[in-house]
């Protein structure tokens, strides 16, 4: 992996540390999916730590940690699964290294994998649609906490009040996404510190009540145990694997930024809080019923701290969703819509708000979305595998300017606008994962293995092998 590519316009290090006027926190980010010139690159990889930490000190991690205990694991088994599943953040870190190398977001870099036209399909499904669904689910979680906070003030959370709350949370989230990269980099460090302080109090309360010798009344054994261990690991790993867009937040770094530092700060920033908060969820499940985490945790928290806890849940989700909306906006542009990044972000937010309002106030639509996302693991594993394999094969060499060329003359047009090896590798991995899945339906392989869901390792392994076998020539022809 090439970590040091000479900058054709060398500048003093002091200049590189100062963001250009167009990329400062108080201004709306000017760039969308276009290439970032060397003169506008700045910053240090360590800033990525707080970006990923703020997004992962959140309610979802608590819920997932508690779910592992509810699935029948012992405390020790749950903690082991949490650590192993979160190691997949190393892949998120690897994908982030392509940002400084190309000076482009992931949504553009993946043209090297699937071709100019093939990548539009990738962004429409694996980028935009998945992101909007995640945005809606996270917004629903934040809204639930905000409803409880409103009722603590004496107001009744009537339907009009709920609508106002949902729109207000979405507006705050989208404001961060619209202002973009500069504000995210500046804002997420204090958010990380604030959330860390709040969750430290949660941790103290949980540790006081946790049963460290907890074991289920009927411990799992044999195939049943392995099935739950694999399912739990997949559940944890789905978080890092959903971030195939990590280059979006590293692309402004100088191309000379060490690849190891970019990968390391990204992975560490996400890994540490994810492990800590998920572990708190597992520990809490040994003392309270985590089928309703928000209300259950309030029973063991100091009374004065409950409003702070609810605010922290909302703030953590806003941080997470701001990254999601930012990438969704870039994905919509990469699909081929000739609109500004601001307009695309606002459109994505409007779609997510509509889904959230419909799901919370009208039907159980969000349950349907949640179930759909359970199946999407058959897609996100292969997507990550193909992307990571491409980075390793070409040793992180990307021609960022050439990647912006969407005409048939582009070196990334390949055959009819599609890179056949990339498409075959992705579809082959998805097919392998679909045979092994056991979520909303049971694939034949999972059925033969007593329900064990091997969709994640199967899909990623098949995609990687196919891309290595079929894609070497295409990679060699386009590696800069």
Short mmCIF file of C-alpha atoms in Angstrom, two decimals:
data_model
loop_
_atom_site.label_atom_id
_atom_site.label_comp_id
_atom_site.label_asym_id
_atom_site.label_seq_id
_atom_site.Cartn_x
_atom_site.Cartn_y
_atom_site.Cartn_z
CA UNK A 1 0.00 0.00 0.00
CA UNK A 2 1.55 3.27 -1.10
CA UNK A 3 1.39 5.62 1.84
CA UNK A 4 3.57 8.45 0.52
CA UNK A 5 2.87 9.85 -2.95
CA UNK A 6 4.81 13.03 -3.74
CA UNK A 7 2.76 16.23 -3.70
CA UNK A 8 3.33 18.05 -7.00
CA UNK A 9 2.77 21.34 -5.17
CA UNK A 10 4.84 21.04 -1.98
CA UNK A 11 3.79 23.48 0.70
CA UNK A 12 5.02 24.23 4.22
CA UNK A 13 3.47 21.95 6.86
CA UNK A 14 2.06 25.00 8.64
CA UNK A 15 0.02 25.88 5.54
CA UNK A 16 -1.32 22.36 5.24
CA UNK A 17 -2.64 22.52 8.81
CA UNK A 18 -4.85 25.51 7.93
CA UNK A 19 -8.08 24.76 6.07
CA UNK A 20 -8.75 26.90 2.99
CA UNK A 21 -11.51 29.48 3.34
CA UNK A 22 -13.95 27.25 1.41
CA UNK A 23 -13.45 24.38 3.88
CA UNK A 24 -13.80 26.15 7.22
CA UNK A 25 -16.47 25.27 9.83
CA UNK A 26 -18.52 28.46 9.35
CA UNK A 27 -18.93 28.01 5.60
CA UNK A 28 -20.94 25.52 3.61
CA UNK A 29 -18.58 23.00 2.02
CA UNK A 30 -18.06 23.86 -1.65
CA UNK A 31 -17.03 20.42 -2.88
CA UNK A 32 -19.31 17.52 -3.70
CA UNK A 33 -18.05 14.48 -5.58
CA UNK A 34 -15.45 16.51 -7.49
CA UNK A 35 -11.71 16.02 -7.00
CA UNK A 36 -10.04 17.89 -4.11
CA UNK A 37 -6.99 19.80 -5.46
CA UNK A 38 -3.70 19.44 -3.62
CA UNK A 39 -3.79 23.13 -2.70
CA UNK A 40 -6.95 22.48 -0.64
CA UNK A 41 -5.67 19.43 1.23
CA UNK A 42 -4.98 19.95 4.92
CA UNK A 43 -5.14 18.42 8.37
CA UNK A 44 -3.74 15.40 10.19
CA UNK A 45 -5.09 11.83 10.33
CA UNK A 46 -5.52 12.06 14.10
CA UNK A 47 -8.55 14.32 13.54
CA UNK A 48 -10.34 11.23 12.22
CA UNK A 49 -10.36 9.72 15.71
CA UNK A 50 -13.00 12.10 17.06
CA UNK A 51 -15.07 11.90 13.87
CA UNK A 52 -15.51 8.16 14.28
CA UNK A 53 -15.64 8.21 18.09
CA UNK A 54 -18.53 10.71 18.20
CA UNK A 55 -20.51 8.55 15.77
CA UNK A 56 -20.01 5.40 17.83
CA UNK A 57 -20.77 6.56 21.36
CA UNK A 58 -24.43 5.91 20.78
CA UNK A 59 -27.66 4.22 21.78
CA UNK A 60 -27.43 1.59 19.03
CA UNK A 61 -24.23 0.15 20.49
CA UNK A 62 -25.91 -0.19 23.90
CA UNK A 63 -28.87 -1.97 22.34
CA UNK A 64 -26.70 -4.41 20.37
CA UNK A 65 -24.56 -5.22 23.42
CA UNK A 66 -27.68 -6.00 25.43
CA UNK A 67 -29.09 -8.08 22.58
CA UNK A 68 -26.15 -10.49 22.81
CA UNK A 69 -27.18 -11.43 26.35
CA UNK A 70 -30.81 -11.73 25.28
CA UNK A 71 -29.67 -14.15 22.54
CA UNK A 72 -28.50 -16.55 25.28
CA UNK A 73 -24.76 -15.89 25.56
CA UNK A 74 -22.86 -15.76 28.83
CA UNK A 75 -21.28 -12.44 29.76
CA UNK A 76 -17.81 -13.70 28.79
CA UNK A 77 -19.03 -14.96 25.43
CA UNK A 78 -20.84 -11.68 24.73
CA UNK A 79 -17.75 -9.61 25.52
CA UNK A 80 -15.62 -11.82 23.26
CA UNK A 81 -18.11 -11.42 20.41
CA UNK A 82 -18.08 -7.64 20.89
CA UNK A 83 -14.30 -7.49 20.54
CA UNK A 84 -14.13 -9.83 17.53
CA UNK A 85 -17.02 -8.17 15.70
CA UNK A 86 -15.54 -4.70 16.19
CA UNK A 87 -12.23 -5.80 14.66
CA UNK A 88 -13.99 -5.25 11.33
CA UNK A 89 -13.38 -1.55 11.90
CA UNK A 90 -9.88 -2.32 10.59
CA UNK A 91 -11.48 -2.73 7.17
CA UNK A 92 -13.22 0.64 7.55
CA UNK A 93 -9.79 2.09 8.28
CA UNK A 94 -8.32 0.41 5.20
CA UNK A 95 -11.04 1.87 2.97
CA UNK A 96 -10.36 5.32 4.42
CA UNK A 97 -6.81 5.26 3.05
CA UNK A 98 -8.16 5.59 -0.49
CA UNK A 99 -9.49 9.09 0.30
CA UNK A 100 -6.15 10.92 0.52
CA UNK A 101 -4.72 8.77 -2.30
CA UNK A 102 -7.47 9.83 -4.73
CA UNK A 103 -8.64 13.14 -3.28
CA UNK A 104 -12.14 11.82 -3.90
CA UNK A 105 -15.00 10.30 -1.88
CA UNK A 106 -15.73 6.58 -1.81
CA UNK A 107 -18.72 7.12 -4.09
CA UNK A 108 -16.32 8.15 -6.89
CA UNK A 109 -13.39 5.86 -6.07
CA UNK A 110 -15.62 2.81 -6.54
CA UNK A 111 -15.79 3.64 -10.27
CA UNK A 112 -12.47 1.83 -10.34
CA UNK A 113 -14.26 -1.28 -9.06
CA UNK A 114 -17.50 -1.29 -11.06
CA UNK A 115 -17.03 1.14 -13.95
CA UNK A 116 -18.69 4.51 -14.46
CA UNK A 117 -22.18 3.16 -15.15
CA UNK A 118 -21.93 0.08 -12.95
CA UNK A 119 -20.99 2.33 -10.06
CA UNK A 120 -24.19 4.30 -10.45
CA UNK A 121 -26.15 1.16 -9.63
CA UNK A 122 -23.80 0.50 -6.71
CA UNK A 123 -24.39 4.00 -5.34
CA UNK A 124 -28.15 3.85 -5.85
CA UNK A 125 -28.55 0.61 -3.87
CA UNK A 126 -25.45 0.09 -1.72
CA UNK A 127 -25.03 3.81 -1.07
CA UNK A 128 -28.16 5.93 -1.19
CA UNK A 129 -30.96 3.47 -0.36
CA UNK A 130 -29.15 1.79 2.51
CA UNK A 131 -28.07 5.15 3.96
CA UNK A 132 -31.59 6.59 3.91
CA UNK A 133 -32.96 3.47 5.63
CA UNK A 134 -30.29 3.71 8.33
CA UNK A 135 -31.00 7.42 8.72
CA UNK A 136 -34.70 6.69 9.28
CA UNK A 137 -34.03 3.97 11.86
CA UNK A 138 -31.51 6.09 13.78
CA UNK A 139 -33.81 9.11 13.65
CA UNK A 140 -36.61 6.98 15.09
CA UNK A 141 -34.32 5.92 17.96
CA UNK A 142 -33.34 9.53 18.70
CA UNK A 143 -36.96 10.65 18.50
CA UNK A 144 -38.04 8.04 21.05
CA UNK A 145 -35.50 9.43 23.55
CA UNK A 146 -36.57 12.98 22.73
CA UNK A 147 -40.24 12.12 23.30
CA UNK A 148 -39.35 10.89 26.80
CA UNK A 149 -37.40 14.09 27.41
CA UNK A 150 -40.36 16.22 26.31
CA UNK A 151 -42.73 14.37 28.65
CA UNK A 152 -40.36 14.97 31.57
CA UNK A 153 -41.05 18.69 31.09
CA UNK A 154 -44.76 18.06 31.66
CA UNK A 155 -45.83 18.21 28.03
CA UNK A 156 -47.71 15.34 26.41
CA UNK A 157 -46.04 13.85 23.37
CA UNK A 158 -49.04 14.23 21.08
CA UNK A 159 -48.75 13.58 17.35
CA UNK A 160 -48.08 17.26 16.49
CA UNK A 161 -45.42 17.41 19.20
CA UNK A 162 -43.80 14.24 17.86
CA UNK A 163 -43.74 15.69 14.34
CA UNK A 164 -42.05 18.85 15.60
CA UNK A 165 -39.48 16.82 17.57
CA UNK A 166 -38.63 14.58 14.62
CA UNK A 167 -38.28 17.53 12.24
CA UNK A 168 -36.15 19.47 14.77
CA UNK A 169 -33.72 16.56 15.26
CA UNK A 170 -33.52 16.05 11.51
CA UNK A 171 -32.91 19.77 10.94
CA UNK A 172 -29.99 19.79 13.40
CA UNK A 173 -28.55 16.68 11.77
CA UNK A 174 -28.88 18.02 8.24
CA UNK A 175 -27.38 21.39 9.22
CA UNK A 176 -24.17 19.58 10.19
CA UNK A 177 -24.25 17.53 6.99
CA UNK A 178 -24.88 20.56 4.78
CA UNK A 179 -22.04 22.60 6.30
CA UNK A 180 -20.04 19.47 5.72
CA UNK A 181 -16.53 18.26 6.28
CA UNK A 182 -15.04 21.34 7.94
CA UNK A 183 -17.77 21.56 10.59
CA UNK A 184 -17.69 17.79 11.19
CA UNK A 185 -13.95 17.84 11.84
CA UNK A 186 -14.23 20.84 14.20
CA UNK A 187 -17.44 19.86 16.00
CA UNK A 188 -16.92 16.16 16.62
CA UNK A 189 -14.07 16.50 19.13
CA UNK A 190 -16.18 18.41 21.72
CA UNK A 191 -19.11 16.08 20.96
CA UNK A 192 -16.87 13.09 21.63
CA UNK A 193 -15.75 14.55 24.96
CA UNK A 194 -19.32 15.38 26.00
CA UNK A 195 -20.61 11.93 25.09
CA UNK A 196 -17.66 10.26 26.79
CA UNK A 197 -18.47 12.14 30.00
CA UNK A 198 -22.14 11.19 29.85
CA UNK A 199 -21.44 7.54 29.16
CA UNK A 200 -18.84 7.47 31.95
CA UNK A 201 -21.70 8.12 34.38
CA UNK A 202 -23.74 5.40 32.65
CA UNK A 203 -20.76 3.08 32.97
CA UNK A 204 -20.38 3.76 36.67
CA UNK A 205 -24.06 2.99 37.27
CA UNK A 206 -23.94 -0.17 35.15
CA UNK A 207 -20.79 -1.50 36.83
CA UNK A 208 -22.42 -1.04 40.27
CA UNK A 209 -25.36 -3.24 39.31
CA UNK A 210 -23.86 -5.71 36.83
CA UNK A 211 -23.66 -9.43 37.62
CA UNK A 212 -20.14 -10.34 36.52
CA UNK A 213 -20.81 -14.04 37.06
CA UNK A 214 -23.93 -13.99 34.88
CA UNK A 215 -24.80 -17.07 32.87
CA UNK A 216 -28.16 -17.94 31.26
CA UNK A 217 -30.38 -20.47 33.04
CA UNK A 218 -29.93 -22.85 30.10
CA UNK A 219 -26.47 -22.27 28.57
CA UNK A 220 -26.14 -22.82 24.84
CA UNK A 221 -24.00 -25.73 23.65
CA UNK A 222 -22.87 -27.36 20.44
CA UNK A 223 -24.29 -26.14 17.13
CA UNK A 224 -26.74 -23.81 18.89
CA UNK A 225 -23.89 -22.03 20.65
CA UNK A 226 -21.83 -21.64 17.47
CA UNK A 227 -24.87 -20.41 15.56
CA UNK A 228 -25.47 -17.65 18.12
CA UNK A 229 -21.76 -16.75 18.34
CA UNK A 230 -21.59 -16.32 14.56
CA UNK A 231 -24.90 -14.43 14.47
CA UNK A 232 -23.73 -12.11 17.26
CA UNK A 233 -20.43 -11.43 15.52
CA UNK A 234 -22.29 -10.64 12.29
CA UNK A 235 -24.60 -8.28 14.21
CA UNK A 236 -21.64 -6.38 15.64
CA UNK A 237 -19.71 -6.44 12.36
CA UNK A 238 -22.65 -5.02 10.39
CA UNK A 239 -21.84 -1.62 11.94
CA UNK A 240 -18.31 -1.21 10.55
CA UNK A 241 -19.21 -2.97 7.31
CA UNK A 242 -21.97 -0.44 6.64
CA UNK A 243 -19.31 2.29 6.38
CA UNK A 244 -17.94 1.60 2.90
CA UNK A 245 -17.85 5.42 2.67
CA UNK A 246 -15.02 6.12 5.10
CA UNK A 247 -12.94 7.83 2.37
CA UNK A 248 -15.56 10.63 2.39
CA UNK A 249 -14.08 11.91 5.65
CA UNK A 250 -10.38 11.43 4.83
CA UNK A 251 -10.26 12.85 1.28
CA UNK A 252 -9.20 16.34 2.40
CA UNK A 253 -6.00 15.04 3.98
CA UNK A 254 -2.76 15.67 2.05
CA UNK A 255 -1.87 12.83 -0.29
CA UNK A 256 1.33 12.48 1.74
CA UNK A 257 -0.65 11.52 4.84
CA UNK A 258 0.67 8.13 6.00
CA UNK A 259 -1.78 5.37 5.07
CA UNK A 260 -1.14 3.57 8.37
CA UNK A 261 -2.08 6.70 10.32
CA UNK A 262 -5.28 7.22 8.29
CA UNK A 263 -6.32 3.59 8.79
CA UNK A 264 -5.24 3.51 12.41
CA UNK A 265 -6.97 6.67 13.62
CA UNK A 266 -10.17 5.76 11.75
CA UNK A 267 -10.28 2.22 13.11
CA UNK A 268 -9.25 3.18 16.64
CA UNK A 269 -11.74 6.04 16.84
CA UNK A 270 -14.58 3.64 16.06
CA UNK A 271 -13.29 0.49 17.78
CA UNK A 272 -12.72 1.89 21.27
CA UNK A 273 -16.14 3.50 21.88
CA UNK A 274 -17.97 0.68 20.09
CA UNK A 275 -16.37 -1.92 22.35
CA UNK A 276 -16.86 0.12 25.51
CA UNK A 277 -20.49 1.10 24.88
CA UNK A 278 -21.51 -2.34 23.58
CA UNK A 279 -19.88 -3.92 26.62
CA UNK A 280 -21.89 -1.60 28.88
CA UNK A 281 -25.01 -2.81 27.09
CA UNK A 282 -24.07 -6.43 27.75
CA UNK A 283 -23.24 -5.73 31.40
CA UNK A 284 -26.51 -3.83 31.85
CA UNK A 285 -28.43 -6.82 30.47
CA UNK A 286 -27.20 -8.89 33.41
CA UNK A 287 -29.05 -6.54 35.78
CA UNK A 288 -32.06 -5.12 33.89
CA UNK A 289 -34.34 -6.13 31.03
CA UNK A 290 -32.69 -4.73 27.90
CA UNK A 291 -35.68 -5.46 25.67
CA UNK A 292 -36.52 -1.81 26.46
CA UNK A 293 -33.03 -0.32 27.04
CA UNK A 294 -34.04 3.31 27.41
CA UNK A 295 -36.51 2.71 30.26
CA UNK A 296 -34.51 -0.15 31.79
CA UNK A 297 -31.35 1.92 32.15
CA UNK A 298 -33.26 4.75 33.80
CA UNK A 299 -33.94 2.38 36.72
CA UNK A 300 -30.25 2.17 37.61
CA UNK A 301 -29.22 5.74 36.74
CA UNK A 302 -29.28 8.62 39.25
CA UNK A 303 -32.55 10.54 38.91
CA UNK A 304 -30.81 13.84 38.19
CA UNK A 305 -28.87 12.25 35.35
CA UNK A 306 -31.80 10.78 33.38
CA UNK A 307 -32.44 13.99 31.33
CA UNK A 308 -28.70 14.20 30.58
CA UNK A 309 -28.76 10.57 29.48
CA UNK A 310 -31.68 11.21 27.13
CA UNK A 311 -29.92 14.25 25.65
CA UNK A 312 -26.78 12.15 25.16
CA UNK A 313 -28.81 9.52 23.29
CA UNK A 314 -30.14 12.20 20.95
CA UNK A 315 -26.73 13.85 20.48
CA UNK A 316 -25.02 10.55 19.74
CA UNK A 317 -27.61 9.69 17.12
CA UNK A 318 -27.35 13.14 15.55
CA UNK A 319 -23.58 12.64 15.23
CA UNK A 320 -24.09 9.24 13.63
CA UNK A 321 -26.80 10.42 11.25
CA UNK A 322 -24.87 13.51 10.16
CA UNK A 323 -22.19 11.23 8.70
CA UNK A 324 -24.86 9.03 7.13
CA UNK A 325 -26.66 11.99 5.53
CA UNK A 326 -23.37 13.46 4.31
CA UNK A 327 -22.46 10.26 2.49
CA UNK A 328 -26.01 9.75 1.22
CA UNK A 329 -25.82 13.18 -0.38
CA UNK A 330 -22.62 12.27 -2.18
CA UNK A 331 -24.14 8.95 -3.26
CA UNK A 332 -27.11 10.71 -4.85
CA UNK A 333 -24.75 12.93 -6.81
CA UNK A 334 -22.72 9.89 -7.88
CA UNK A 335 -25.88 8.19 -9.16
CA UNK A 336 -25.89 10.89 -11.84
CA UNK A 337 -28.20 13.63 -10.54
CA UNK A 338 -26.74 17.02 -11.47
CA UNK A 339 -27.58 18.76 -8.22
CA UNK A 340 -25.45 20.43 -5.54
CA UNK A 341 -24.33 18.51 -2.48
CA UNK A 342 -26.52 20.74 -0.30
CA UNK A 343 -29.65 19.95 -2.31
CA UNK A 344 -28.86 16.22 -2.35
CA UNK A 345 -28.35 16.15 1.45
CA UNK A 346 -31.64 17.97 2.04
CA UNK A 347 -33.46 15.63 -0.33
CA UNK A 348 -32.05 12.60 1.51
CA UNK A 349 -33.07 14.11 4.83
CA UNK A 350 -36.59 14.77 3.60
CA UNK A 351 -36.91 11.17 2.43
CA UNK A 352 -35.64 9.85 5.77
CA UNK A 353 -37.97 12.13 7.76
CA UNK A 354 -40.92 10.96 5.67
CA UNK A 355 -40.02 7.32 6.34
CA UNK A 356 -39.61 8.02 10.06
CA UNK A 357 -42.92 9.86 10.40
CA UNK A 358 -44.74 7.14 8.49
CA UNK A 359 -43.07 4.40 10.49
CA UNK A 360 -43.60 5.94 13.94
CA UNK A 361 -47.00 7.53 13.48
CA UNK A 362 -48.84 5.47 10.86
CA UNK A 363 -47.62 1.89 10.60
CA UNK A 364 -44.91 -0.58 11.43
CA UNK A 365 -42.99 0.44 8.34
CA UNK A 366 -39.74 0.89 10.28
CA UNK A 367 -39.97 -2.77 11.30
CA UNK A 368 -40.06 -3.60 7.60
CA UNK A 369 -37.04 -1.37 6.97
CA UNK A 370 -35.21 -2.97 9.90
CA UNK A 371 -35.91 -6.44 8.54
CA UNK A 372 -34.70 -5.37 5.12
CA UNK A 373 -31.44 -4.14 6.62
CA UNK A 374 -30.94 -7.54 8.25
CA UNK A 375 -30.89 -9.04 4.77
CA UNK A 376 -28.59 -6.30 3.43
CA UNK A 377 -25.72 -8.00 5.27
CA UNK A 378 -25.57 -10.22 2.18
CA UNK A 379 -24.66 -7.06 0.25
CA UNK A 380 -22.48 -4.97 2.55
CA UNK A 381 -19.99 -7.77 3.25
CA UNK A 382 -19.19 -8.35 -0.45
CA UNK A 383 -19.14 -4.57 -1.11
CA UNK A 384 -16.50 -4.10 1.58
CA UNK A 385 -14.50 -7.12 0.40
CA UNK A 386 -14.29 -5.97 -3.24
CA UNK A 387 -13.30 -2.42 -2.20
CA UNK A 388 -10.63 -3.59 0.26
CA UNK A 389 -9.23 -6.10 -2.24
CA UNK A 390 -8.97 -3.39 -4.91
CA UNK A 391 -7.00 -1.14 -2.54
CA UNK A 392 -4.56 -3.95 -1.79
CA UNK A 393 -4.19 -5.06 -5.42
CA UNK A 394 -3.42 -1.59 -6.73
CA UNK A 395 -1.44 -0.70 -3.59
CA UNK A 396 -3.71 2.28 -2.98
CA UNK A 397 -2.83 4.01 -6.25
CA UNK A 398 -5.79 5.96 -7.64
CA UNK A 399 -5.91 8.66 -10.30
CA UNK A 400 -8.36 11.03 -8.68
CA UNK A 401 -8.68 13.31 -11.69
CA UNK A 402 -9.31 10.42 -14.12
CA UNK A 403 -11.97 9.05 -11.75
CA UNK A 404 -14.05 12.21 -12.28
CA UNK A 405 -14.27 11.53 -16.03
CA UNK A 406 -17.68 9.97 -16.72
CA UNK A 407 -17.42 9.86 -20.52
CA UNK A 408 -16.81 6.72 -22.65
CA UNK A 409 -13.23 7.97 -22.99
CA UNK A 410 -12.61 7.45 -19.27
CA UNK A 411 -10.09 4.75 -18.32
CA UNK A 412 -12.78 3.59 -15.88
CA UNK A 413 -15.42 3.09 -18.56
CA UNK A 414 -14.19 -0.48 -19.08
CA UNK A 415 -16.75 -2.49 -21.13
CA UNK A 416 -19.91 -0.54 -21.83
CA UNK A 417 -19.43 1.44 -18.65
CA UNK A 418 -19.10 -1.66 -16.44
CA UNK A 419 -16.02 -3.30 -14.95
CA UNK A 420 -17.10 -6.91 -15.47
CA UNK A 421 -14.65 -8.47 -12.92
CA UNK A 422 -15.91 -6.14 -10.20
CA UNK A 423 -19.55 -6.80 -11.00
CA UNK A 424 -19.01 -10.57 -11.14
CA UNK A 425 -17.08 -10.53 -7.85
CA UNK A 426 -19.85 -8.57 -6.13
CA UNK A 427 -22.71 -10.65 -7.52
CA UNK A 428 -20.84 -13.89 -6.78
CA UNK A 429 -20.31 -12.84 -3.18
CA UNK A 430 -23.95 -11.79 -2.80
CA UNK A 431 -25.09 -15.16 -4.20
CA UNK A 432 -22.81 -17.05 -1.80
CA UNK A 433 -24.05 -14.99 1.15
CA UNK A 434 -27.69 -15.49 0.13
CA UNK A 435 -27.20 -19.26 0.21
CA UNK A 436 -25.86 -19.05 3.77
CA UNK A 437 -28.13 -16.42 5.34
CA UNK A 438 -30.51 -17.10 8.20
CA UNK A 439 -32.46 -13.92 8.99
CA UNK A 440 -35.82 -13.30 7.37
CA UNK A 441 -35.38 -16.51 5.43
CA UNK A 442 -33.12 -19.55 5.76
CA UNK A 443 -30.77 -20.30 2.89
CA UNK A 444 -30.05 -23.92 1.95
CA UNK A 445 -26.54 -23.88 3.44
CA UNK A 446 -27.80 -22.39 6.72
CA UNK A 447 -30.55 -25.01 6.79
CA UNK A 448 -28.06 -27.81 6.31
CA UNK A 449 -25.91 -26.42 9.13
CA UNK A 450 -28.72 -26.29 11.66
CA UNK A 451 -29.44 -22.60 11.20
CA UNK A 452 -25.85 -21.34 11.38
CA UNK A 453 -25.61 -18.11 9.37
CA UNK A 454 -22.28 -17.99 7.53
CA UNK A 455 -23.41 -15.32 5.06
CA UNK A 456 -20.83 -12.76 6.19
CA UNK A 457 -17.64 -14.86 5.86
CA UNK A 458 -18.95 -16.69 2.78
CA UNK A 459 -19.91 -13.51 0.92
CA UNK A 460 -16.71 -11.67 1.73
CA UNK A 461 -14.44 -14.61 0.94
CA UNK A 462 -16.06 -15.42 -2.41
CA UNK A 463 -16.04 -11.76 -3.50
CA UNK A 464 -12.38 -11.31 -2.59
CA UNK A 465 -11.30 -14.52 -4.36
CA UNK A 466 -13.26 -13.67 -7.51
CA UNK A 467 -11.89 -10.14 -7.65
CA UNK A 468 -8.31 -11.31 -7.20
CA UNK A 469 -8.80 -13.98 -9.88
CA UNK A 470 -10.61 -11.83 -12.44
CA UNK A 471 -9.64 -8.24 -11.74
CA UNK A 472 -5.84 -8.14 -11.82
CA UNK A 473 -5.63 -7.00 -15.46
CA UNK A 474 -8.18 -4.21 -15.00
CA UNK A 475 -6.43 -3.06 -11.83
CA UNK A 476 -3.01 -3.05 -13.50
CA UNK A 477 -4.37 -1.01 -16.42
CA UNK A 478 -5.83 1.73 -14.22
CA UNK A 479 -3.48 1.87 -11.20
CA UNK A 480 -1.65 5.18 -11.27
#
